[in-house]
């Protein structure tokens, strides 16, 4: 049986699957040995008061093994012979525009005036050390754009700006930790 629950726990419980299992078993009256897996679907911190809590939405697998993937994998078509489309900039907007073009069976050509991420890192260190800015390789220009120096987590949950869940799934499909999904 698969059940979903909304629970409110202290931070010491919220980030450990065994602690979450124990909490659910006690709170919901379930035999702890029957809980095979707990998947955190959503996590939010409530720090409005002195005592801090974490609100969790969890999927609990009782006497059942999860068969679904943690994230949705997207299959992309072969676009090696498709019409080409130019995308200017290899920041988050440009990279996701290129990905959307692939989904539409078009072949994106991404142009970036800055350096690759490894070289950019050296140029950014130079900004901090000597206050010298390379106009072609800085926080604004270069592979990954300013997004290359963020934690990869989107803080918006606006429904008007596209699917945040889809973007987080793309991150996971390309190597990000599945912990960003909660």
mmCIF file of C-alpha atoms in Angstrom:
data_model
loop_
_atom_site.group_PDB
_atom_site.id
_atom_site.type_symbol
_atom_site.label_atom_id
_atom_site.label_comp_id
_atom_site.label_asym_id
_atom_site.label_seq_id
_atom_site.Cartn_x
_atom_site.Cartn_y
_atom_site.Cartn_z
ATOM 1 C CA UNK A 1 0.000 0.000 0.000
ATOM 2 C CA UNK A 2 1.196 3.510 -0.787
ATOM 3 C CA UNK A 3 0.079 6.410 1.392
ATOM 4 C CA UNK A 4 0.873 10.125 1.279
ATOM 5 C CA UNK A 5 1.012 12.150 4.470
ATOM 6 C CA UNK A 6 1.619 15.753 5.489
ATOM 7 C CA UNK A 7 3.718 15.779 8.652
ATOM 8 C CA UNK A 8 5.317 18.458 10.824
ATOM 9 C CA UNK A 9 8.588 17.442 12.437
ATOM 10 C CA UNK A 10 11.655 18.940 14.078
ATOM 11 C CA UNK A 11 14.728 19.401 11.853
ATOM 12 C CA UNK A 12 16.529 16.465 13.508
ATOM 13 C CA UNK A 13 13.827 14.144 12.124
ATOM 14 C CA UNK A 14 13.234 15.817 8.752
ATOM 15 C CA UNK A 15 16.513 14.929 7.068
ATOM 16 C CA UNK A 16 16.866 11.267 8.062
ATOM 17 C CA UNK A 17 14.719 8.564 6.450
ATOM 18 C CA UNK A 18 14.882 6.233 9.463
ATOM 19 C CA UNK A 19 13.746 9.035 11.782
ATOM 20 C CA UNK A 20 10.884 9.893 9.421
ATOM 21 C CA UNK A 21 9.847 6.213 9.320
ATOM 22 C CA UNK A 22 9.835 6.059 13.128
ATOM 23 C CA UNK A 23 7.817 9.274 13.375
ATOM 24 C CA UNK A 24 5.218 8.079 10.845
ATOM 25 C CA UNK A 25 4.944 4.673 12.507
ATOM 26 C CA UNK A 26 4.223 6.278 15.873
ATOM 27 C CA UNK A 27 2.061 9.148 14.555
ATOM 28 C CA UNK A 28 -0.066 7.034 12.182
ATOM 29 C CA UNK A 29 -0.119 3.805 14.184
ATOM 30 C CA UNK A 30 1.729 1.767 11.554
ATOM 31 C CA UNK A 31 4.101 -1.095 12.374
ATOM 32 C CA UNK A 32 7.552 0.371 11.627
ATOM 33 C CA UNK A 33 8.741 -2.946 10.156
ATOM 34 C CA UNK A 34 6.106 -2.715 7.406
ATOM 35 C CA UNK A 35 7.400 0.651 6.153
ATOM 36 C CA UNK A 36 9.820 -0.259 3.365
ATOM 37 C CA UNK A 37 10.563 3.215 2.053
ATOM 38 C CA UNK A 38 9.691 6.864 2.585
ATOM 39 C CA UNK A 39 10.080 9.379 -0.214
ATOM 40 C CA UNK A 40 10.016 13.089 0.640
ATOM 41 C CA UNK A 41 7.933 14.864 -1.995
ATOM 42 C CA UNK A 42 8.012 18.369 -0.557
ATOM 43 C CA UNK A 43 9.899 20.046 2.261
ATOM 44 C CA UNK A 44 9.429 23.516 3.735
ATOM 45 C CA UNK A 45 10.919 25.052 6.847
ATOM 46 C CA UNK A 46 8.626 26.879 9.258
ATOM 47 C CA UNK A 47 10.804 29.295 11.238
ATOM 48 C CA UNK A 48 8.077 31.783 12.137
ATOM 49 C CA UNK A 49 8.297 30.978 15.845
ATOM 50 C CA UNK A 50 10.987 30.179 18.372
ATOM 51 C CA UNK A 51 10.688 26.429 17.770
ATOM 52 C CA UNK A 52 11.582 25.561 14.190
ATOM 53 C CA UNK A 53 9.662 22.848 12.358
ATOM 54 C CA UNK A 54 9.884 21.253 8.941
ATOM 55 C CA UNK A 55 6.683 20.522 7.042
ATOM 56 C CA UNK A 56 6.998 17.412 4.892
ATOM 57 C CA UNK A 57 4.814 15.802 2.293
ATOM 58 C CA UNK A 58 5.912 12.171 2.166
ATOM 59 C CA UNK A 59 4.987 9.072 0.210
ATOM 60 C CA UNK A 60 5.149 5.977 2.400
ATOM 61 C CA UNK A 61 5.550 2.494 0.917
ATOM 62 C CA UNK A 62 3.939 0.014 3.322
ATOM 63 C CA UNK A 63 4.711 -3.650 2.544
ATOM 64 C CA UNK A 64 5.665 -2.466 -0.913
ATOM 65 C CA UNK A 65 8.840 -1.623 -2.798
ATOM 66 C CA UNK A 66 8.837 1.600 -4.847
ATOM 67 C CA UNK A 67 8.822 0.882 -8.565
ATOM 68 C CA UNK A 68 8.513 4.448 -9.792
ATOM 69 C CA UNK A 69 11.565 6.565 -10.546
ATOM 70 C CA UNK A 70 12.491 9.393 -8.208
ATOM 71 C CA UNK A 71 12.393 11.796 -11.140
ATOM 72 C CA UNK A 72 10.829 11.834 -14.593
ATOM 73 C CA UNK A 73 13.274 11.028 -17.386
ATOM 74 C CA UNK A 74 12.798 12.803 -20.699
ATOM 75 C CA UNK A 75 13.618 11.088 -23.977
ATOM 76 C CA UNK A 76 15.079 13.459 -26.555
ATOM 77 C CA UNK A 77 14.842 12.944 -30.316
ATOM 78 C CA UNK A 78 17.895 12.678 -32.576
ATOM 79 C CA UNK A 79 18.309 16.154 -34.071
ATOM 80 C CA UNK A 80 21.643 15.654 -35.819
ATOM 81 C CA UNK A 81 20.045 16.250 -39.252
ATOM 82 C CA UNK A 82 17.298 18.664 -38.157
ATOM 83 C CA UNK A 83 17.084 22.345 -39.125
ATOM 84 C CA UNK A 84 19.478 24.514 -37.107
ATOM 85 C CA UNK A 85 18.449 27.327 -34.789
ATOM 86 C CA UNK A 86 20.898 29.780 -33.202
ATOM 87 C CA UNK A 87 20.697 30.345 -29.431
ATOM 88 C CA UNK A 88 22.729 33.252 -28.069
ATOM 89 C CA UNK A 89 24.122 32.690 -24.582
ATOM 90 C CA UNK A 90 24.907 29.569 -22.587
ATOM 91 C CA UNK A 91 23.313 30.770 -19.373
ATOM 92 C CA UNK A 92 20.252 29.100 -17.859
ATOM 93 C CA UNK A 93 17.887 30.777 -20.340
ATOM 94 C CA UNK A 94 19.980 29.815 -23.351
ATOM 95 C CA UNK A 95 20.541 26.248 -22.192
ATOM 96 C CA UNK A 96 16.854 25.671 -21.495
ATOM 97 C CA UNK A 97 15.916 27.326 -24.791
ATOM 98 C CA UNK A 98 18.275 24.884 -26.531
ATOM 99 C CA UNK A 99 16.728 21.971 -24.652
ATOM 100 C CA UNK A 100 13.225 23.090 -25.684
ATOM 101 C CA UNK A 101 14.383 23.286 -29.308
ATOM 102 C CA UNK A 102 15.611 19.691 -29.095
ATOM 103 C CA UNK A 103 12.209 18.671 -27.694
ATOM 104 C CA UNK A 104 10.675 20.370 -30.768
ATOM 105 C CA UNK A 105 13.000 18.311 -33.033
ATOM 106 C CA UNK A 106 15.193 21.271 -33.969
ATOM 107 C CA UNK A 107 18.993 21.406 -33.706
ATOM 108 C CA UNK A 108 20.182 24.277 -31.508
ATOM 109 C CA UNK A 109 23.560 25.907 -32.064
ATOM 110 C CA UNK A 110 24.517 27.669 -28.814
ATOM 111 C CA UNK A 111 26.812 30.687 -29.116
ATOM 112 C CA UNK A 112 28.585 31.978 -26.012
ATOM 113 C CA UNK A 113 31.045 34.863 -25.989
ATOM 114 C CA UNK A 114 32.576 33.988 -22.623
ATOM 115 C CA UNK A 115 34.851 31.174 -21.511
ATOM 116 C CA UNK A 116 33.992 27.680 -20.287
ATOM 117 C CA UNK A 117 33.220 27.175 -16.595
ATOM 118 C CA UNK A 118 36.721 26.072 -15.544
ATOM 119 C CA UNK A 119 38.416 29.074 -17.157
ATOM 120 C CA UNK A 120 35.710 31.402 -15.847
ATOM 121 C CA UNK A 121 36.415 30.275 -12.303
ATOM 122 C CA UNK A 122 39.975 31.614 -12.621
ATOM 123 C CA UNK A 123 38.703 34.924 -14.004
ATOM 124 C CA UNK A 124 36.202 35.269 -11.149
ATOM 125 C CA UNK A 125 38.952 34.634 -8.607
ATOM 126 C CA UNK A 126 40.899 37.450 -10.294
ATOM 127 C CA UNK A 127 37.946 39.789 -9.715
ATOM 128 C CA UNK A 128 38.057 39.046 -5.985
ATOM 129 C CA UNK A 129 41.850 39.212 -5.660
ATOM 130 C CA UNK A 130 42.880 42.124 -7.863
ATOM 131 C CA UNK A 131 39.517 43.726 -8.747
ATOM 132 C CA UNK A 132 40.365 43.186 -12.411
ATOM 133 C CA UNK A 133 37.358 42.347 -14.589
ATOM 134 C CA UNK A 134 37.752 40.505 -17.880
ATOM 135 C CA UNK A 135 34.952 41.980 -20.038
ATOM 136 C CA UNK A 136 34.545 38.644 -21.867
ATOM 137 C CA UNK A 137 34.671 36.325 -18.837
ATOM 138 C CA UNK A 138 32.978 37.371 -15.606
ATOM 139 C CA UNK A 139 29.761 36.753 -13.685
ATOM 140 C CA UNK A 140 27.713 37.866 -16.697
ATOM 141 C CA UNK A 141 29.532 36.234 -19.596
ATOM 142 C CA UNK A 142 30.641 32.649 -19.924
ATOM 143 C CA UNK A 143 29.313 29.128 -19.971
ATOM 144 C CA UNK A 144 26.480 28.675 -17.494
ATOM 145 C CA UNK A 145 25.838 32.405 -17.084
ATOM 146 C CA UNK A 146 25.261 33.630 -13.545
ATOM 147 C CA UNK A 147 23.434 30.346 -12.926
ATOM 148 C CA UNK A 148 26.752 28.503 -12.908
ATOM 149 C CA UNK A 149 27.424 30.019 -9.505
ATOM 150 C CA UNK A 150 24.047 29.332 -7.884
ATOM 151 C CA UNK A 151 23.050 26.191 -5.991
ATOM 152 C CA UNK A 152 20.828 25.049 -8.866
ATOM 153 C CA UNK A 153 17.650 25.283 -6.812
ATOM 154 C CA UNK A 154 14.897 27.513 -8.126
ATOM 155 C CA UNK A 155 13.221 29.525 -5.392
ATOM 156 C CA UNK A 156 10.150 30.490 -7.373
ATOM 157 C CA UNK A 157 7.049 28.359 -7.276
ATOM 158 C CA UNK A 158 5.083 30.611 -9.608
ATOM 159 C CA UNK A 159 2.724 28.648 -11.844
ATOM 160 C CA UNK A 160 2.872 31.417 -14.460
ATOM 161 C CA UNK A 161 6.539 30.967 -15.308
ATOM 162 C CA UNK A 162 6.603 27.350 -16.399
ATOM 163 C CA UNK A 163 7.084 24.061 -14.683
ATOM 164 C CA UNK A 164 9.617 24.245 -11.866
ATOM 165 C CA UNK A 165 9.138 20.497 -11.349
ATOM 166 C CA UNK A 166 10.145 19.814 -14.959
ATOM 167 C CA UNK A 167 13.276 21.946 -14.607
ATOM 168 C CA UNK A 168 14.298 20.178 -11.392
ATOM 169 C CA UNK A 169 13.742 16.821 -13.139
ATOM 170 C CA UNK A 170 16.043 17.953 -15.969
ATOM 171 C CA UNK A 171 18.708 18.853 -13.392
ATOM 172 C CA UNK A 172 18.409 15.365 -11.849
ATOM 173 C CA UNK A 173 18.503 13.680 -15.249
ATOM 174 C CA UNK A 174 21.798 15.440 -15.897
ATOM 175 C CA UNK A 175 23.428 14.585 -12.581
ATOM 176 C CA UNK A 176 21.984 16.779 -9.817
ATOM 177 C CA UNK A 177 21.124 15.209 -6.473
ATOM 178 C CA UNK A 178 17.489 14.115 -6.194
ATOM 179 C CA UNK A 179 17.382 15.976 -2.868
ATOM 180 C CA UNK A 180 16.528 19.144 -4.852
ATOM 181 C CA UNK A 181 13.136 17.645 -5.707
ATOM 182 C CA UNK A 182 11.803 18.060 -2.156
#
